[in-house]
PDB file of C-alpha atoms in Angstrom:
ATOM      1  CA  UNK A  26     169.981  35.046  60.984  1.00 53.00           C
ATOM      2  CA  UNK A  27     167.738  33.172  62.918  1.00 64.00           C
ATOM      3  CA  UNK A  28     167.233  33.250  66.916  1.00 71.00           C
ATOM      4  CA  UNK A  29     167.833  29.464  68.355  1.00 79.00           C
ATOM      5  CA  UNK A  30     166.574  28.028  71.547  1.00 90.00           C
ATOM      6  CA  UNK A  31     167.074  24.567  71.491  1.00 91.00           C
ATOM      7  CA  UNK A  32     164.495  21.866  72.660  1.00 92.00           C
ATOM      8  CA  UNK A  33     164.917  18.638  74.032  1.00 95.00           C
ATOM      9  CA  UNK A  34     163.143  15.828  75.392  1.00 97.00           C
ATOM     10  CA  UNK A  35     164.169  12.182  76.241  1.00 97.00           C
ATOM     11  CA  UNK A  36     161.886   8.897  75.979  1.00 97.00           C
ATOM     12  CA  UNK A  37     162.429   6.100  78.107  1.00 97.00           C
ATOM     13  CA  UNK A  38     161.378   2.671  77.334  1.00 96.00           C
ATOM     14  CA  UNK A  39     158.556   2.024  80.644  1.00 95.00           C
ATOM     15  CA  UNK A  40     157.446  -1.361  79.066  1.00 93.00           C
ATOM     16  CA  UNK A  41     156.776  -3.183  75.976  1.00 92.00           C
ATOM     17  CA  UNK A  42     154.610  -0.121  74.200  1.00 93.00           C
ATOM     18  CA  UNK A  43     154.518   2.527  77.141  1.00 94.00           C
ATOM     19  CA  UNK A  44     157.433   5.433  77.187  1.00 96.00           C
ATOM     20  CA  UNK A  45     157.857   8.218  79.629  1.00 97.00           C
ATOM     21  CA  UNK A  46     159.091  11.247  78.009  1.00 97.00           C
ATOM     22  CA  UNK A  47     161.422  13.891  80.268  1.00 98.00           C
ATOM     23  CA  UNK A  48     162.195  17.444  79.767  1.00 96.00           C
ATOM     24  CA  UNK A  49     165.653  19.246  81.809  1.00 95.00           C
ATOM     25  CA  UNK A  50     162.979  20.773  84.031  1.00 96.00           C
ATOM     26  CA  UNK A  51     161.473  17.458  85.730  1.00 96.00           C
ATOM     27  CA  UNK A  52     158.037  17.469  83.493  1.00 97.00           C
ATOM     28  CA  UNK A  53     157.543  14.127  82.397  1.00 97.00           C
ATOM     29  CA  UNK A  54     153.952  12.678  80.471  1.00 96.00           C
ATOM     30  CA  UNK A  55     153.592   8.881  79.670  1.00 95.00           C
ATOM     31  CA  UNK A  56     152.711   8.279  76.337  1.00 96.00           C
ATOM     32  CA  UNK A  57     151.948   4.065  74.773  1.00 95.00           C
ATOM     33  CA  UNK A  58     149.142   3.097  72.148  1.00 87.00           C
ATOM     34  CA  UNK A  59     146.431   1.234  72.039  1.00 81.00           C
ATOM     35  CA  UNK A  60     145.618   1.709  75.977  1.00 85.00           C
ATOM     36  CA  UNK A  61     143.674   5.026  77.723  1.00 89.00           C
ATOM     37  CA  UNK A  62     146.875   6.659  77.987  1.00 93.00           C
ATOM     38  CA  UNK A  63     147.802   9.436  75.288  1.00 95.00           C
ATOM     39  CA  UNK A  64     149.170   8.178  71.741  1.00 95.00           C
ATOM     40  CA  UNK A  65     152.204   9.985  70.638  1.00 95.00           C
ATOM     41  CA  UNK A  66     149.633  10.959  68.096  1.00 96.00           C
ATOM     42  CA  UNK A  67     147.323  12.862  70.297  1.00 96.00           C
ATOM     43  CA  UNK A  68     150.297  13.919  72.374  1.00 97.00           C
ATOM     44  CA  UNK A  69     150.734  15.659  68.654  1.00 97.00           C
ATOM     45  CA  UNK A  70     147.625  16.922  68.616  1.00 97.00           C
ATOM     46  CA  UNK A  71     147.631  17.962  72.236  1.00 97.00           C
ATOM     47  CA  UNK A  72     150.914  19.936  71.858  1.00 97.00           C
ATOM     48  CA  UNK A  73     148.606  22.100  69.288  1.00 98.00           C
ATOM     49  CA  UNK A  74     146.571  22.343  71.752  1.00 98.00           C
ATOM     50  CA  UNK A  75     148.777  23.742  74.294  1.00 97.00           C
ATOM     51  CA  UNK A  76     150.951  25.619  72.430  1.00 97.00           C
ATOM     52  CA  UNK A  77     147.934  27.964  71.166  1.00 97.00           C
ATOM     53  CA  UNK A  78     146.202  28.287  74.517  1.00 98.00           C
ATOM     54  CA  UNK A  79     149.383  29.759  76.085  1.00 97.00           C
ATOM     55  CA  UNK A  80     149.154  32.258  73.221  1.00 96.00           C
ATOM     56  CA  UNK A  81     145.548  33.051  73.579  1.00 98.00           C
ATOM     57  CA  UNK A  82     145.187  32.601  77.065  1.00 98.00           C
ATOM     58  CA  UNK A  83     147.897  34.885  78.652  1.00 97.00           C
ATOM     59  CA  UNK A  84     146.957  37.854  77.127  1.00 97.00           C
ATOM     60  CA  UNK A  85     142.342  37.741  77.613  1.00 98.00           C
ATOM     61  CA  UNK A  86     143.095  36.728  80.781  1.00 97.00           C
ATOM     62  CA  UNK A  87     145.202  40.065  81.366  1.00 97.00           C
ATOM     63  CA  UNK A  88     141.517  41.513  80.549  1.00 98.00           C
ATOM     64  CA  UNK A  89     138.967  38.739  82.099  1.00 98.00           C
ATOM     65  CA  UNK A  90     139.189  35.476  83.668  1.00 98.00           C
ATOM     66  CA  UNK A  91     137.714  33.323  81.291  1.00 98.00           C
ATOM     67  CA  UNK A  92     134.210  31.525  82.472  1.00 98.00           C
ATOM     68  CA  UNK A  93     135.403  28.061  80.536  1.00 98.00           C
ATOM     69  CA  UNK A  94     138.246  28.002  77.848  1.00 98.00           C
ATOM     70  CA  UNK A  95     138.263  24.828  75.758  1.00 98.00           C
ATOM     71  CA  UNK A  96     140.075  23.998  72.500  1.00 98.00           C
ATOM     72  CA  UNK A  97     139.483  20.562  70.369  1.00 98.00           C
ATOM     73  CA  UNK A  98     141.768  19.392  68.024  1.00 98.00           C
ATOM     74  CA  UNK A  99     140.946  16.721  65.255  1.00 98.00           C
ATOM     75  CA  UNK A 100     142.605  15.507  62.595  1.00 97.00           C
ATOM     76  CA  UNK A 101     142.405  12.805  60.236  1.00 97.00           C
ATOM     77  CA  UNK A 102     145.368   9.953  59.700  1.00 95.00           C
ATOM     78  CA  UNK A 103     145.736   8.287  56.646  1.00 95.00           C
ATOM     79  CA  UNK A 104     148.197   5.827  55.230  1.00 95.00           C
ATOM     80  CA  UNK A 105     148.809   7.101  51.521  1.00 88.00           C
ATOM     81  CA  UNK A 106     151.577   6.974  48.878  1.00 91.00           C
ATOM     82  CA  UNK A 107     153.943   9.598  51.677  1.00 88.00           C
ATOM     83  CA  UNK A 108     153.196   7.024  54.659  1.00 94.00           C
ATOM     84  CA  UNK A 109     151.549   7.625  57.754  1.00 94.00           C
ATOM     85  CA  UNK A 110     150.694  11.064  58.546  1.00 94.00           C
ATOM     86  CA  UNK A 111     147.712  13.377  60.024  1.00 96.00           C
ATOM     87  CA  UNK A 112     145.398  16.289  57.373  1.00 95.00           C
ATOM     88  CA  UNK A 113     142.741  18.411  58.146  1.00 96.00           C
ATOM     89  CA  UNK A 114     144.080  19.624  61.427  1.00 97.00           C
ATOM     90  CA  UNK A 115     141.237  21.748  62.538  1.00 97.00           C
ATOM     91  CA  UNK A 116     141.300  23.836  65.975  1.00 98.00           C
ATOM     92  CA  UNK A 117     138.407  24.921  67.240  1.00 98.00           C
ATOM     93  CA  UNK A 118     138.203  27.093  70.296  1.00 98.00           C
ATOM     94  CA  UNK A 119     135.538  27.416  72.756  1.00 98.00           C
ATOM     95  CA  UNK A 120     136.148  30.398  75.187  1.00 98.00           C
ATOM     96  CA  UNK A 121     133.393  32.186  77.502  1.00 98.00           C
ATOM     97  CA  UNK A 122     133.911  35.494  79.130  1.00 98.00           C
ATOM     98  CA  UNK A 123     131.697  37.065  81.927  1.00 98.00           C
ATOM     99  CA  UNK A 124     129.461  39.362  80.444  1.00 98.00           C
ATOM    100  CA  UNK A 125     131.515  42.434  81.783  1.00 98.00           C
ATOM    101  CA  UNK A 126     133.649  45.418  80.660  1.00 98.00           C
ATOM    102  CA  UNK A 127     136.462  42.988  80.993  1.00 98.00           C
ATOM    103  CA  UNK A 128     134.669  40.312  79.443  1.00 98.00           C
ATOM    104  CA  UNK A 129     133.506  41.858  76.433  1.00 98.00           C
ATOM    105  CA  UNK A 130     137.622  43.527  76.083  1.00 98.00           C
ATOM    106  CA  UNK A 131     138.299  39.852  76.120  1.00 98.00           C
ATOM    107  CA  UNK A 132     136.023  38.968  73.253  1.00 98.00           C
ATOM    108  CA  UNK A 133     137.176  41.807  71.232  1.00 98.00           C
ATOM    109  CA  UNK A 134     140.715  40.775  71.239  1.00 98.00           C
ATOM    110  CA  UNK A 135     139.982  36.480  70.909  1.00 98.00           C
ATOM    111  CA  UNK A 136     139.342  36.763  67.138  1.00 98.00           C
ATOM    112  CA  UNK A 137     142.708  38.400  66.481  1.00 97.00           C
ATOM    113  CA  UNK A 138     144.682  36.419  69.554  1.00 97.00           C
ATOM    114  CA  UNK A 139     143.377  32.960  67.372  1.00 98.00           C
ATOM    115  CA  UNK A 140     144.421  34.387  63.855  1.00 97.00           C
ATOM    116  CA  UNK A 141     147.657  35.575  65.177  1.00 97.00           C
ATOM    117  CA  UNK A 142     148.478  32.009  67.353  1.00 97.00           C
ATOM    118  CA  UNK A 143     147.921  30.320  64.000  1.00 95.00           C
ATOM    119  CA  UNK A 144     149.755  32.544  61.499  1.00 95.00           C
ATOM    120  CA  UNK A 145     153.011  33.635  63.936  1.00 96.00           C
ATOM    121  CA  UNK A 146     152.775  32.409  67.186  1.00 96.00           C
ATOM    122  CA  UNK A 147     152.183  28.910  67.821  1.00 96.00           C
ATOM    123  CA  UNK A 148     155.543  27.081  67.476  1.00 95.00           C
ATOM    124  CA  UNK A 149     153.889  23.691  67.404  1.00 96.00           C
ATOM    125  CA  UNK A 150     151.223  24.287  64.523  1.00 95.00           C
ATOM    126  CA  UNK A 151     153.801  26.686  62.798  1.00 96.00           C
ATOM    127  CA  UNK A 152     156.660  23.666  62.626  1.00 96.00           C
ATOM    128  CA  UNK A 153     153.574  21.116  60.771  1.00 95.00           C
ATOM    129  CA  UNK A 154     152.471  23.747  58.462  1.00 94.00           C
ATOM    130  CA  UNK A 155     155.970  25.005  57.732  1.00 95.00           C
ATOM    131  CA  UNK A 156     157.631  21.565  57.625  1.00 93.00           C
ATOM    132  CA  UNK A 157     160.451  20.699  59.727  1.00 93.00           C
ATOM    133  CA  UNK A 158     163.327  18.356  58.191  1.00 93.00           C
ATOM    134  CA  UNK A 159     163.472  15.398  61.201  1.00 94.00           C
ATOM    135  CA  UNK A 160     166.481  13.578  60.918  1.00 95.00           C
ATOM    136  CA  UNK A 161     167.141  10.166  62.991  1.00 96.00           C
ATOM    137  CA  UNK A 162     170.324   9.135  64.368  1.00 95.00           C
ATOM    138  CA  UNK A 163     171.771   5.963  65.813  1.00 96.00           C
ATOM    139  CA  UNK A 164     174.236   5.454  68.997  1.00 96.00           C
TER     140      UNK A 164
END
């Protein structure tokens, strides 16, 4: 048995190529290509991103406030014989304690907080590596 809590967010068509995507709460993000604004792609990439800081960030910051707290994701797309898709996802993090008794239980804790985001934690990177069936449907 499996514990569900559903998901959901709806895209709305702004203008030829640019979409505003809603969650139930009221967040919304604009997403097009090919202008400064986020590609669904990076919005991808970004969700990676966010989904891991969450996991590393709520619990050093129980110990210090972090002094910067930065995380990159690249990735390469290809077109090959399975279409379109992204490899070599690489997150790297770049966090910076104060040089404290907090800051250094911080420190000791980031290696395992990262390991653990990527191997349990992070929903996000845990769906790609996992592989989630997506299914489209037409109204």
């Amino acid at each position: 048995m499996t514990d569900q809590d559903q998901r959901r967010v709806t895209l709305t068509r702004d203008s030829m190529g640019r979409y505003t995507v809603r969650n139930d709460r009221g967040g919304s993000i604009t997403t097009s290509s090919g202008t400064d604004e986020l590609s669904p792609v990076e919005l991808l990439l970004a969700g990676i991103a966010g989904c891991t800081a969450v996991d590393v960030d709520t619990v050093t910051s129980r110990r210090a406030e972090p002094e910067s707290f930065e995380i990159e994701v690249t990735a390469d797309k290809v077109k090959g014989e399975h279409g379109n898709h992204l490899k070599d996802i690489e997150v790297t993090f770049r966090v910076r304690f104060p040089d404290d008794e907090g800051g250094e239980a911080a420190r000791t804790i980031l290696p395992s907080l990262v390991r653990r985001s990527h191997e349990e934690f992070c929903t996000v990177s845990r769906t790609i590596m996992l592989g989630a069936e997506v299914t489209s449907r037409l109204e």
